CSV table of N, CA and C in Angstrom, one decimal:
chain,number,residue,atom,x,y,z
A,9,UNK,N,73.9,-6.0,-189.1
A,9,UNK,CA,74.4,-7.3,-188.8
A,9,UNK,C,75.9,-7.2,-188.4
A,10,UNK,N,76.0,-7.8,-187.1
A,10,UNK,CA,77.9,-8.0,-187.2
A,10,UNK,C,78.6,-8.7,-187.8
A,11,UNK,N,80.0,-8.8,-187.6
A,11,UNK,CA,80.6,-9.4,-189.0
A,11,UNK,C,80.9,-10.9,-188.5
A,12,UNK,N,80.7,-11.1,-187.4
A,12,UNK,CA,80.1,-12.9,-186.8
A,12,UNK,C,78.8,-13.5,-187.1
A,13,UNK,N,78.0,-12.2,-187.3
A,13,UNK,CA,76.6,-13.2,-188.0
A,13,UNK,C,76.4,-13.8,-189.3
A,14,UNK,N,77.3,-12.9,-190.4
A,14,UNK,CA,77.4,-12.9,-191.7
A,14,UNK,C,78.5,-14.1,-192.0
A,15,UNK,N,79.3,-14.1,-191.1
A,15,UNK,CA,80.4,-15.5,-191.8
A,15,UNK,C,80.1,-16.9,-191.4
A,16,UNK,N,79.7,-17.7,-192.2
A,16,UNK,CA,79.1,-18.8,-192.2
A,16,UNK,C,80.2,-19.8,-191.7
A,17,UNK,N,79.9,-20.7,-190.8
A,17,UNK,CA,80.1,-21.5,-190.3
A,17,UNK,C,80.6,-22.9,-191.1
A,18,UNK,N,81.5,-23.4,-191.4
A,18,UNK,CA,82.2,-24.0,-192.0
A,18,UNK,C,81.6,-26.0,-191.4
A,19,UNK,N,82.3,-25.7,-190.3
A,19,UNK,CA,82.0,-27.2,-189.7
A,19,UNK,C,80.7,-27.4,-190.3
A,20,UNK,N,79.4,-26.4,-189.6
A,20,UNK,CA,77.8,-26.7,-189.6
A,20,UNK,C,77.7,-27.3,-190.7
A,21,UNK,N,78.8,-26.7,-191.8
A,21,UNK,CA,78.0,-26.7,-193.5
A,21,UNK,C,78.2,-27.9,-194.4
A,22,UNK,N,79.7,-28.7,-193.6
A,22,UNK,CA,80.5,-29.5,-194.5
A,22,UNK,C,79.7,-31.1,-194.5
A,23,UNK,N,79.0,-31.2,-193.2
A,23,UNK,CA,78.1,-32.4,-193.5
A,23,UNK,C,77.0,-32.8,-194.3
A,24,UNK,N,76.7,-31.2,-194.4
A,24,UNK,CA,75.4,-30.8,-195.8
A,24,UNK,C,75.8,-31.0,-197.0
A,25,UNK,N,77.1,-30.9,-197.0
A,25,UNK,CA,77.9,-30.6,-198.4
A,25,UNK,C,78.1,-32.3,-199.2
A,26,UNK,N,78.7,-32.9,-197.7
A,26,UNK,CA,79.1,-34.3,-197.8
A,26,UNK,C,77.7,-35.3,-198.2
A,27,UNK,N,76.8,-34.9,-198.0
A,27,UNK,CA,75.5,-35.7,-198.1
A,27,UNK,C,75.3,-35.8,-199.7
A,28,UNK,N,75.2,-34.3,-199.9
A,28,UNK,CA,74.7,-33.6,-201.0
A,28,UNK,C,75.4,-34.0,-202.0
A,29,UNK,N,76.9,-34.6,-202.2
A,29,UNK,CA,77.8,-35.0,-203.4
A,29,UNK,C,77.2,-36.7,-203.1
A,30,UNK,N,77.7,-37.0,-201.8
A,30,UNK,CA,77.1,-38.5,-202.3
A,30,UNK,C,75.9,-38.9,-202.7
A,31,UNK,N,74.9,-38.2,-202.5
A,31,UNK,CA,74.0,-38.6,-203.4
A,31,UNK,C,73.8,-38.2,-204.7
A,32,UNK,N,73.9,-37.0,-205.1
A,32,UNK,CA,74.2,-36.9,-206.8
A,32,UNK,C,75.5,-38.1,-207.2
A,33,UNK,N,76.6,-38.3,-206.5
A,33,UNK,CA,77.4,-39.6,-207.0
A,33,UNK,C,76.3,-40.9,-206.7
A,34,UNK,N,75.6,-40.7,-206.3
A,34,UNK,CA,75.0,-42.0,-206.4
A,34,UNK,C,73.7,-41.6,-207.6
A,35,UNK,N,73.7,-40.9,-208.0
A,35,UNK,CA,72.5,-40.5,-209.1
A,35,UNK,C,73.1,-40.7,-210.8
A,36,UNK,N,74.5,-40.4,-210.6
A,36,UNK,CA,75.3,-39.8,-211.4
A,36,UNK,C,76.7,-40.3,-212.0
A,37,UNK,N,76.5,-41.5,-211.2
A,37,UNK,CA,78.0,-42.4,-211.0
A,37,UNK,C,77.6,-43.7,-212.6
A,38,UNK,N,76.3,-43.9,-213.1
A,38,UNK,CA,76.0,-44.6,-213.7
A,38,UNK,C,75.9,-44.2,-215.2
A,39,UNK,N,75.6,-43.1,-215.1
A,39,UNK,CA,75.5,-42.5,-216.4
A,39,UNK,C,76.1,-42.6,-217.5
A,40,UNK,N,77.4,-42.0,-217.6
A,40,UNK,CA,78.2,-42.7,-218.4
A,40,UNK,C,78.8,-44.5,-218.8
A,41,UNK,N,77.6,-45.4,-217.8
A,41,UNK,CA,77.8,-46.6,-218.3
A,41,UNK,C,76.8,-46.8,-219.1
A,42,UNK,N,75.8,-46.3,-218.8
A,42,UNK,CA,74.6,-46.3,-219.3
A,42,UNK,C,74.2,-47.2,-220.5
A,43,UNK,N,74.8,-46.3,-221.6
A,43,UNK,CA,74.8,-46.8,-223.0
A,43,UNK,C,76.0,-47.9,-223.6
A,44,UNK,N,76.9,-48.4,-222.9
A,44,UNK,CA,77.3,-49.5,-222.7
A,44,UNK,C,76.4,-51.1,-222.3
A,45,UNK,N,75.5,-50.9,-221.3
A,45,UNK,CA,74.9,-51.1,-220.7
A,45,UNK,C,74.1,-52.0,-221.5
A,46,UNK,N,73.1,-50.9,-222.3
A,46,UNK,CA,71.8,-50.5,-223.1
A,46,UNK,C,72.3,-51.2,-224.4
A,47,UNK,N,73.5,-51.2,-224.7
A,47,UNK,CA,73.6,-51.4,-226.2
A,47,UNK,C,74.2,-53.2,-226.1
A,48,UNK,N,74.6,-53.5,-225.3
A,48,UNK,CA,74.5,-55.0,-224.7
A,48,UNK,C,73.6,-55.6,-224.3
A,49,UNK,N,72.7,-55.0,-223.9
A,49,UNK,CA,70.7,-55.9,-224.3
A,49,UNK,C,70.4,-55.6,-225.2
A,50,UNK,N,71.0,-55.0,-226.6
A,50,UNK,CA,70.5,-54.6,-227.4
A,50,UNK,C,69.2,-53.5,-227.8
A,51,UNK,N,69.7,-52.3,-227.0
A,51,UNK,CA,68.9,-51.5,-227.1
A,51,UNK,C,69.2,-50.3,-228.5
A,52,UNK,N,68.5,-49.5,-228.6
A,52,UNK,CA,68.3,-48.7,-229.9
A,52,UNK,C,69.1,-47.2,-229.1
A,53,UNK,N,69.4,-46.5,-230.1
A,53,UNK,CA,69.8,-45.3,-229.7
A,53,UNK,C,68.8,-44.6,-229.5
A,54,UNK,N,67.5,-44.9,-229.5
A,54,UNK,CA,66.3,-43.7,-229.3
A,54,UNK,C,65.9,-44.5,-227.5
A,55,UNK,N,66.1,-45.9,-227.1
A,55,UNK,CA,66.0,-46.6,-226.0
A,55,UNK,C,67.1,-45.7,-225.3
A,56,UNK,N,68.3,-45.5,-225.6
A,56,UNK,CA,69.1,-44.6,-225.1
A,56,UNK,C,68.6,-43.5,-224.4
A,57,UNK,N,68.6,-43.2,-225.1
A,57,UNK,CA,67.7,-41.4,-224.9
A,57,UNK,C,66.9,-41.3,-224.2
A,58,UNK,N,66.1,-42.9,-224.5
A,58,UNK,CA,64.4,-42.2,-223.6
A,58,UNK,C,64.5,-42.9,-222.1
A,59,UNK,N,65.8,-44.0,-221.6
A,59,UNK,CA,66.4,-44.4,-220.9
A,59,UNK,C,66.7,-43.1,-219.8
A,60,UNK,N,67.8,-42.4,-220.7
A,60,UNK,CA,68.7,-41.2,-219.7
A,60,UNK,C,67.7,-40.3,-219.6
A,61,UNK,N,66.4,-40.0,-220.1
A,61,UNK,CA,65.2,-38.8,-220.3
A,61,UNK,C,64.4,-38.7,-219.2
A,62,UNK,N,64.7,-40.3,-218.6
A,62,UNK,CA,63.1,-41.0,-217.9
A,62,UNK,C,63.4,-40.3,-216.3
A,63,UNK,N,64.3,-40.2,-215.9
A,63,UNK,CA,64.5,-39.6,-214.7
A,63,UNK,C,64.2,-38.3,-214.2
A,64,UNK,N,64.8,-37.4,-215.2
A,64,UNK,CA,64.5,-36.2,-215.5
A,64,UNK,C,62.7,-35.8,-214.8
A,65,UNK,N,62.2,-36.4,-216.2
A,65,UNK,CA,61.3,-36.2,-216.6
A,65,UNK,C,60.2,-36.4,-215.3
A,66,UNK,N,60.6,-38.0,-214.9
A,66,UNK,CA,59.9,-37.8,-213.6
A,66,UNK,C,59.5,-37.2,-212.5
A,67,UNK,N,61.0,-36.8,-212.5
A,67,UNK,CA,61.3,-35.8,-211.3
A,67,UNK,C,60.6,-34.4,-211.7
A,68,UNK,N,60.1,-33.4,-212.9
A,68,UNK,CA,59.4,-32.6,-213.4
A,68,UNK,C,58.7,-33.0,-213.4
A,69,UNK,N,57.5,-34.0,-213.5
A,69,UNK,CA,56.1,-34.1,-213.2
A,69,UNK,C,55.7,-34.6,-211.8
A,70,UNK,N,56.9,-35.3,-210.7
A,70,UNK,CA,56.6,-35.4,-209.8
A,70,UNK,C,56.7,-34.8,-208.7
A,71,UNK,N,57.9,-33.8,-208.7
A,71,UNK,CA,58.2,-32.9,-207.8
A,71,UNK,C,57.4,-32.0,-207.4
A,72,UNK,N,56.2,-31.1,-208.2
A,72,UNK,CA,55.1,-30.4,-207.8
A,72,UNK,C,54.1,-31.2,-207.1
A,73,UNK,N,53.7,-32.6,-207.7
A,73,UNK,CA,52.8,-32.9,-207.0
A,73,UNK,C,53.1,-33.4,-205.2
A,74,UNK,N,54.3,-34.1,-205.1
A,74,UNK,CA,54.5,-34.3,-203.7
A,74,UNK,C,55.3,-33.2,-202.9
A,75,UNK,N,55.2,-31.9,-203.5
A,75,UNK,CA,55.5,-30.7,-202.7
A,75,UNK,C,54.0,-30.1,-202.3
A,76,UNK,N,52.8,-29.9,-203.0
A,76,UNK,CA,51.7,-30.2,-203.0
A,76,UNK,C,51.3,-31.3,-201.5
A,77,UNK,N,51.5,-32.3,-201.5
A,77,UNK,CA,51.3,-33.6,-201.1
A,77,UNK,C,52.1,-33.2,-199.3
A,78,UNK,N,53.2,-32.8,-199.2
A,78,UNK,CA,54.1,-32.5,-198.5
A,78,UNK,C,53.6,-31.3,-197.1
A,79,UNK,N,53.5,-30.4,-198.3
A,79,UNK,CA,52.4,-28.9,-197.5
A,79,UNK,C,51.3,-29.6,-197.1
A,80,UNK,N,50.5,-30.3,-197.6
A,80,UNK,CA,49.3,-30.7,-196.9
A,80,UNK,C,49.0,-31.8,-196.0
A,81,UNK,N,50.2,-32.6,-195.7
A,81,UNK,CA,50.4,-33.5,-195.0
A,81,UNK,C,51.7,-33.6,-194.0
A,82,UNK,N,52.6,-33.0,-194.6
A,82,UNK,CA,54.0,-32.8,-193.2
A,82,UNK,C,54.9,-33.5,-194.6
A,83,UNK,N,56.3,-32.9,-194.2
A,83,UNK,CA,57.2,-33.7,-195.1
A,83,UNK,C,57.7,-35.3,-194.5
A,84,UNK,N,57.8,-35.4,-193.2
A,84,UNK,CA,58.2,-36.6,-193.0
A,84,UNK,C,57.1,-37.8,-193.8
A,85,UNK,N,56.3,-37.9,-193.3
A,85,UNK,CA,55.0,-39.2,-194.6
A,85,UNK,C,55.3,-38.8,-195.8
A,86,UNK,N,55.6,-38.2,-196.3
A,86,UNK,CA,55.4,-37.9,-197.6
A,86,UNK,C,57.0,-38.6,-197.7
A,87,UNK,N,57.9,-38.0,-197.1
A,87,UNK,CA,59.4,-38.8,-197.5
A,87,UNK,C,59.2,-40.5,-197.1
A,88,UNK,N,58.5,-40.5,-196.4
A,88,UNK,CA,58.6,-42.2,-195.9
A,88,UNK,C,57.9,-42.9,-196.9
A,89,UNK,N,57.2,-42.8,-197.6
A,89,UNK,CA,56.4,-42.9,-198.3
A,89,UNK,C,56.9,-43.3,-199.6
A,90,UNK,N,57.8,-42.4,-200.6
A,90,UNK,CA,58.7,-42.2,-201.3
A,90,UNK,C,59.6,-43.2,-201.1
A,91,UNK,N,60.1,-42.9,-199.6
A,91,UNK,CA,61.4,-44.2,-199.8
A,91,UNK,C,60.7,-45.4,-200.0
A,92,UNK,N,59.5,-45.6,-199.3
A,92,UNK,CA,58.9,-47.1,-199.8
A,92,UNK,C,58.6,-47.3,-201.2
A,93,UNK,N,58.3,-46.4,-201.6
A,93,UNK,CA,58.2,-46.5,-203.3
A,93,UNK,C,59.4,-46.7,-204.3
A,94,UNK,N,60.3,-46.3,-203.9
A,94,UNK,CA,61.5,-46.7,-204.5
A,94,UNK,C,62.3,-47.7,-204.3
C-alpha cells in the first residue's frame, strides 16, 4: 500500500463523526435528568433503574433480530420501518 492509501481522509470522515455525536447527544442528553424527572411523578428508586435499564435492554434483544430481519430483506425497509415504530 502507498502512504496516500493508508492516510485517511479527514473531510470524508468529519460528517460521519458529526452525525454520530448528535445522535448519542440526543440519546444521552436526558439522562442525567432522568431521576429528577422520575422522582417528581413519584417514582421508586427500583422505577429508576428499570426506567434507565429499558433502553439498553431493548436494544440487546432487538438488535439481532432486525439484523436477522435486515439480511433477509434489505436494510432500507427494515430502517423505514423502525423509524415508523418509533
Amino acid at each position: 500500500m502507498s502512504e496516500s492509501e493508508e492516510k485517511l481522509d479527514f473531510k470524508k470522515i468529519l460528517p460521519i463523526f458529526i452525525i454520530v455525536l448528535v445522535d448519542l447527544l440526543g440519546l444521552t442528553i436526558i439522562i442525567p435528568l432522568l431521576p429528577l424527572y422520575a422522582t417528581a411523578f413519584g417514582a421508586h428508586a427500583f422505577m429508576i433503574g428499570a426506567l434507565g435499564a429499558t433502553y439498553p435492554i431493548m436494544q440487546f434483544m432487538g438488535a439481532p433480530l432486525l439484523g436477522r430481519l435486515s439480511d433477509k430483506y434489505g436494510r432500507k425497509p427494515i430502517l423505514i420501518i423502525s423509524q415508523i415504530g418509533t
